[in-house]
């Protein structure tokens, strides 16, 4: 509200001009009830933007609540945007003030009035840690959205409709977000598909389900695909099977520039869902995957230019979280990675917790024809990288009387190794008893002999590094960067002793 003094208290002329400009008074916060009523009066007949936030300190019978009720009762036909978000520290606090009764008795009936010019509606309550508290909150009558025929933006958090598609008209919606609901209050996959079928102009879809219970989605077999030609962004936080079922029924346009998924369930049969999901979201976005990063989250960068690595500040097009590091979801992660079309992949970043990749997955990466940049970050120096080293060595030193193998990583030119214990001694039936650093030196020498030289190597925060070994690497590789960190050799030797 500081702008009021800046504009209307400069001089009498400025004040006269400000009072004669109703648009200046149309954006109305309710935290000062007296000013809110005065601003409604000064706004004359122009469309209103009502913002109701930061009200945790008031009870339901205080002036801010009654002020909002008065504005909704008398001026609903003028409201273009309404945000209701009492920022209580917890739902316990909100319910103890009687706010839930006020919502049921006054707010929801007032929202069901005709709102002929309303384009933006946000109804949000703080999330509770105890799902049972949500059972005291009501469903919003479906005629709420019927009374707002121009509605384009709908954000519901801890509020729910009954999701009957034949009673809801959302044909003009551009943005839909549903979150903070229990499984019981969430729309089923079939209900959500029926609602989405109305939204031919939808641009952004965000669905967040707080349940971690595996649900097998039930969708009629003859359900026709839904064409969302304007869709640009999808954020789903739900069960893997449910997300997959939803996405497989949507026909994307090439306008999609961001897909974010966070799988919430950790049980059930995820592998096939992950495989289907990977192929679907790859098809949904334009360009080829040129950069892939995975750790606690899997990220994919796509581009029409398959010769350039995306810049560091470029945003990923696809982001998948929550199923990449759980032991029970390794199969889903592997299925997802193998389902992606990676023929044009240039850069691969593998973060520590995911180094438990199956050897077949490393072989898949090693067989990619254009992969030239590899960054492997171990996990607090404790991860076994033997499968990667076996693939790096593959086809470089074929044993006598055995069919020659095709070398892996034939396009590799740049490699970054982070947080490896390079003086760790591998005990492996195939590699033998060998120190990681010595094996790397041997592999890079073999790559030179096979005319597959590495041009750049960076050793970043690696343990057990000796200067003479770095010098030896510099005789093999054109450019070697080392941060000079030798690591705590006593700790490494103690860990080596425990591993042995």
Coordinates of N, CA and C in Angstrom, one line a residue, residues 121-232:
X121 N -8.8 -17.9 -10.5 CA -9.3 -18.3 -9.2 C -8.3 -19.2 -8.5
X122 N -7.8 -18.8 -7.4 CA -6.9 -19.6 -6.5 C -7.5 -19.8 -5.2
X123 N -7.7 -21.0 -4.8 CA -8.3 -21.4 -3.5 C -7.2 -22.3 -2.9
X124 N -6.6 -21.9 -1.8 CA -5.5 -22.6 -1.2 C -5.6 -22.6 0.3
X125 N -5.3 -23.7 0.9 CA -5.1 -23.8 2.4 C -3.8 -24.5 2.7
X126 N -3.2 -24.2 3.8 CA -1.9 -24.8 4.2 C -2.1 -26.3 4.3
X127 N -1.1 -27.1 3.9 CA -1.2 -28.5 4.0 C -1.0 -29.0 5.5
X128 N -1.7 -30.0 5.8 CA -1.5 -30.6 7.2 C -0.7 -31.9 7.1
X129 N 0.0 -32.2 8.1 CA 0.7 -33.5 8.2 C -0.2 -34.7 8.4
X130 N -1.4 -34.4 9.0 CA -2.3 -35.5 9.3 C -3.4 -35.4 8.2
X131 N -3.5 -36.4 7.3 CA -4.5 -36.4 6.3 C -5.9 -36.3 6.8
X132 N -6.2 -36.8 8.0 CA -7.5 -36.9 8.5 C -8.1 -35.5 8.6
X133 N -7.3 -34.5 8.8 CA -7.8 -33.2 9.0 C -8.5 -32.7 7.7
X134 N -8.1 -33.2 6.6 CA -8.8 -32.8 5.4 C -10.2 -33.2 5.3
X135 N -10.6 -34.2 6.1 CA -11.9 -34.7 6.0 C -13.0 -33.7 6.5
X136 N -12.5 -32.7 7.3 CA -13.4 -31.7 7.7 C -13.7 -30.6 6.7
X137 N -12.9 -30.6 5.6 CA -13.0 -29.6 4.6 C -14.0 -30.1 3.5
X138 N -14.8 -29.2 3.0 CA -15.9 -29.5 2.1 C -15.4 -29.7 0.6
X139 N -16.3 -30.4 -0.1 CA -16.1 -30.3 -1.6 C -16.8 -29.0 -2.1
X140 N -16.2 -28.4 -3.1 CA -16.8 -27.2 -3.7 C -17.9 -27.7 -4.7
X141 N -19.0 -27.1 -4.6 CA -20.1 -27.5 -5.6 C -19.6 -27.3 -7.0
X142 N -19.9 -28.2 -7.9 CA -19.4 -28.1 -9.3 C -19.9 -26.8 -10.0
X143 N -21.1 -26.3 -9.5 CA -21.6 -25.1 -10.2 C -20.7 -23.9 -10.0
X144 N -19.7 -24.0 -9.1 CA -18.8 -22.8 -8.9 C -18.2 -22.5 -10.3
X145 N -17.6 -23.5 -11.0 CA -17.0 -23.2 -12.2 C -18.0 -22.9 -13.3
X146 N -19.2 -23.5 -13.2 CA -20.2 -23.2 -14.2 C -20.6 -21.7 -14.1
X147 N -20.5 -21.1 -13.0 CA -20.8 -19.7 -12.8 C -19.7 -18.7 -13.3
X148 N -18.6 -19.3 -13.7 CA -17.5 -18.5 -14.2 C -17.1 -18.9 -15.6
X149 N -17.9 -18.6 -16.6 CA -17.7 -19.1 -18.0 C -16.4 -18.6 -18.6
X150 N -15.7 -17.5 -18.1 CA -14.5 -17.0 -18.7 C -13.3 -17.5 -17.9
X151 N -13.4 -18.4 -17.0 CA -12.3 -18.8 -16.2 C -11.2 -19.5 -17.0
X152 N -10.0 -18.9 -16.8 CA -8.8 -19.4 -17.5 C -7.7 -20.0 -16.6
X153 N -7.7 -19.6 -15.4 CA -6.7 -20.1 -14.4 C -7.4 -20.6 -13.2
X154 N -7.2 -21.9 -12.9 CA -7.8 -22.5 -11.7 C -6.7 -23.2 -10.9
X155 N -6.6 -22.8 -9.6 CA -5.6 -23.4 -8.7 C -6.3 -23.8 -7.5
X156 N -6.4 -25.2 -7.2 CA -7.0 -25.7 -6.0 C -6.0 -26.5 -5.2
X157 N -5.8 -26.0 -3.9 CA -5.0 -26.7 -3.0 C -5.8 -26.9 -1.7
X158 N -6.0 -28.2 -1.4 CA -6.8 -28.6 -0.3 C -8.3 -28.3 -0.5
X159 N -8.7 -27.9 -1.7 CA -10.1 -27.8 -2.0 C -10.3 -28.8 -3.2
X160 N -11.5 -29.4 -3.2 CA -11.8 -30.4 -4.3 C -13.2 -30.2 -4.8
X161 N -13.3 -30.4 -6.1 CA -14.6 -30.5 -6.7 C -15.1 -32.0 -6.6
X162 N -16.3 -32.3 -7.0 CA -16.8 -33.7 -7.1 C -16.4 -34.3 -8.4
X163 N -15.8 -33.6 -9.3 CA -15.1 -34.1 -10.5 C -16.1 -34.8 -11.5
X164 N -17.4 -34.3 -11.5 CA -18.3 -34.9 -12.4 C -18.3 -34.0 -13.7
X165 N -17.7 -34.6 -14.7 CA -17.4 -33.9 -16.0 C -18.7 -33.3 -16.6
X166 N -19.8 -34.0 -16.4 CA -21.0 -33.5 -17.1 C -21.6 -32.3 -16.3
X167 N -21.0 -31.9 -15.2 CA -21.5 -30.8 -14.4 C -20.5 -29.7 -14.4
X168 N -19.3 -29.8 -15.1 CA -18.2 -28.9 -15.0 C -18.0 -28.3 -16.4
X169 N -17.8 -27.0 -16.5 CA -17.5 -26.4 -17.8 C -16.2 -25.7 -17.7
X170 N -15.1 -26.3 -18.2 CA -13.8 -25.7 -18.1 C -13.2 -25.5 -19.5
X171 N -14.0 -25.2 -20.5 CA -13.6 -25.2 -21.9 C -12.6 -24.1 -22.2
X172 N -12.6 -23.0 -21.3 CA -11.7 -21.9 -21.6 C -10.4 -21.9 -20.7
X173 N -10.3 -23.0 -20.0 CA -9.2 -23.1 -19.0 C -7.8 -23.1 -19.7
X174 N -6.8 -22.3 -19.3 CA -5.5 -22.4 -19.8 C -4.5 -23.0 -18.8
X175 N -4.9 -22.9 -17.5 CA -4.0 -23.4 -16.4 C -4.8 -24.1 -15.4
X176 N -4.4 -25.3 -15.0 CA -5.1 -26.1 -14.0 C -4.0 -26.7 -13.1
X177 N -4.2 -26.5 -11.8 CA -3.4 -27.1 -10.7 C -4.3 -27.7 -9.6
X178 N -4.0 -28.9 -9.3 CA -4.7 -29.6 -8.2 C -3.7 -30.2 -7.3
X179 N -3.8 -29.9 -6.0 CA -2.8 -30.4 -5.1 C -3.3 -30.4 -3.7
X180 N -2.6 -31.1 -2.7 CA -2.9 -31.0 -1.3 C -4.2 -31.9 -0.9
X181 N -4.5 -32.8 -1.8 CA -5.7 -33.6 -1.5 C -5.4 -35.0 -1.1
X182 N -6.2 -35.6 -0.4 CA -6.1 -37.1 -0.1 C -6.5 -37.9 -1.3
X183 N -6.1 -39.2 -1.2 CA -6.5 -40.0 -2.4 C -8.0 -40.0 -2.6
X184 N -8.8 -40.0 -1.5 CA -10.2 -40.0 -1.6 C -10.7 -38.8 -2.4
X185 N -10.1 -37.6 -2.2 CA -10.6 -36.4 -2.8 C -10.0 -36.1 -4.2
X186 N -9.0 -36.8 -4.6 CA -8.4 -36.7 -5.9 C -9.3 -37.2 -6.9
X187 N -9.3 -36.6 -8.1 CA -10.0 -37.2 -9.2 C -9.4 -38.5 -9.7
X188 N -10.1 -39.5 -10.0 CA -9.6 -40.7 -10.6 C -9.0 -40.4 -12.0
X189 N -8.2 -41.4 -12.5 CA -7.6 -41.1 -13.8 C -8.7 -40.9 -14.9
X190 N -9.8 -41.8 -14.8 CA -10.9 -41.6 -15.7 C -11.6 -40.3 -15.6
X191 N -11.8 -39.8 -14.4 CA -12.4 -38.5 -14.2 C -11.6 -37.4 -14.7
X192 N -10.3 -37.5 -14.4 CA -9.3 -36.4 -14.9 C -9.3 -36.4 -16.4
X193 N -9.3 -37.5 -17.0 CA -9.3 -37.6 -18.5 C -10.6 -36.9 -19.1
X194 N -11.7 -37.2 -18.4 CA -13.0 -36.7 -18.9 C -13.0 -35.1 -18.7
X195 N -12.4 -34.6 -17.7 CA -12.3 -33.2 -17.5 C -11.3 -32.6 -18.5
X196 N -10.2 -33.2 -18.7 CA -9.2 -32.7 -19.6 C -9.7 -32.6 -21.1
X197 N -10.7 -33.5 -21.4 CA -11.2 -33.6 -22.7 C -11.9 -32.2 -23.1
X198 N -12.4 -31.5 -22.0 CA -13.0 -30.2 -22.3 C -12.0 -29.1 -22.6
X199 N -10.8 -29.3 -22.1 CA -9.8 -28.2 -22.1 C -8.9 -28.2 -23.3
X200 N -9.5 -28.0 -24.4 CA -8.8 -28.0 -25.7 C -7.7 -27.0 -25.8
X201 N -7.8 -25.9 -25.0 CA -6.8 -24.8 -25.0 C -5.9 -24.8 -23.8
X202 N -5.9 -25.9 -23.0 CA -5.0 -25.9 -21.8 C -3.5 -25.8 -22.2
X203 N -2.8 -25.0 -21.4 CA -1.4 -24.8 -21.6 C -0.5 -25.4 -20.5
X204 N -1.0 -25.3 -19.3 CA -0.2 -25.8 -18.1 C -1.1 -26.7 -17.3
X205 N -0.5 -27.9 -17.0 CA -1.3 -28.9 -16.1 C -0.4 -29.3 -15.0
X206 N -0.8 -29.1 -13.7 CA -0.1 -29.5 -12.6 C -1.0 -30.3 -11.6
X207 N -0.6 -31.6 -11.4 CA -1.3 -32.5 -10.5 C -0.4 -33.0 -9.5
X208 N -0.7 -32.9 -8.2 CA 0.1 -33.4 -7.1 C -0.8 -34.2 -6.2
X209 N -0.5 -35.5 -6.0 CA -1.2 -36.4 -5.2 C -0.3 -36.8 -4.0
X210 N -0.8 -36.5 -2.8 CA 0.0 -36.8 -1.6 C 0.1 -38.2 -1.1
X211 N -0.7 -39.1 -1.7 CA -0.7 -40.5 -1.3 C 0.5 -41.2 -1.9
X212 N 1.0 -42.2 -1.1 CA 2.1 -43.0 -1.5 C 1.7 -44.5 -1.7
X213 N 0.4 -44.6 -1.8 CA -0.2 -46.0 -2.0 C -0.3 -46.3 -3.5
X214 N 0.2 -47.5 -3.9 CA 0.1 -47.9 -5.3 C -1.3 -48.0 -5.7
X215 N -1.6 -47.4 -6.8 CA -3.0 -47.5 -7.4 C -2.9 -48.0 -8.8
X216 N -3.6 -49.0 -9.2 CA -3.7 -49.4 -10.6 C -4.8 -48.6 -11.2
X217 N -4.5 -47.7 -12.1 CA -5.5 -46.8 -12.7 C -6.5 -47.6 -13.5
X218 N -7.8 -47.2 -13.4 CA -8.9 -47.8 -14.1 C -9.4 -46.9 -15.1
X219 N -9.1 -47.2 -16.4 CA -9.6 -46.4 -17.5 C -10.3 -47.3 -18.5
X220 N -11.5 -47.0 -18.9 CA -12.1 -47.8 -19.9 C -11.3 -48.0 -21.2
X221 N -11.3 -49.3 -21.7 CA -10.4 -49.6 -22.8 C -10.6 -48.8 -24.0
X222 N -11.8 -48.4 -24.3 CA -12.1 -47.7 -25.5 C -12.0 -46.2 -25.3
X223 N -11.3 -45.7 -24.3 CA -11.2 -44.3 -24.1 C -10.3 -43.7 -25.2
X224 N -10.9 -42.7 -25.9 CA -10.2 -42.1 -27.1 C -9.2 -41.1 -26.6
X225 N -8.1 -41.0 -27.4 CA -7.0 -40.0 -27.0 C -7.5 -38.6 -26.9
X226 N -6.9 -37.8 -26.1 CA -7.3 -36.4 -25.9 C -6.2 -35.5 -26.5
X227 N -6.7 -34.6 -27.4 CA -5.8 -33.8 -28.1 C -5.6 -32.4 -27.4
X228 N -4.5 -32.2 -26.8 CA -4.2 -30.9 -26.1 C -3.1 -30.2 -26.9
X229 N -3.6 -29.5 -28.0 CA -2.7 -28.9 -29.0 C -1.9 -27.7 -28.4
X230 N -2.4 -27.1 -27.3 CA -1.7 -25.9 -26.8 C -0.9 -26.2 -25.6
X231 N -0.8 -27.4 -25.1 CA -0.1 -27.8 -23.9 C 1.4 -27.5 -24.0
X232 N 1.9 -26.8 -23.0 CA 3.3 -26.4 -22.9 C 4.0 -27.0 -21.8

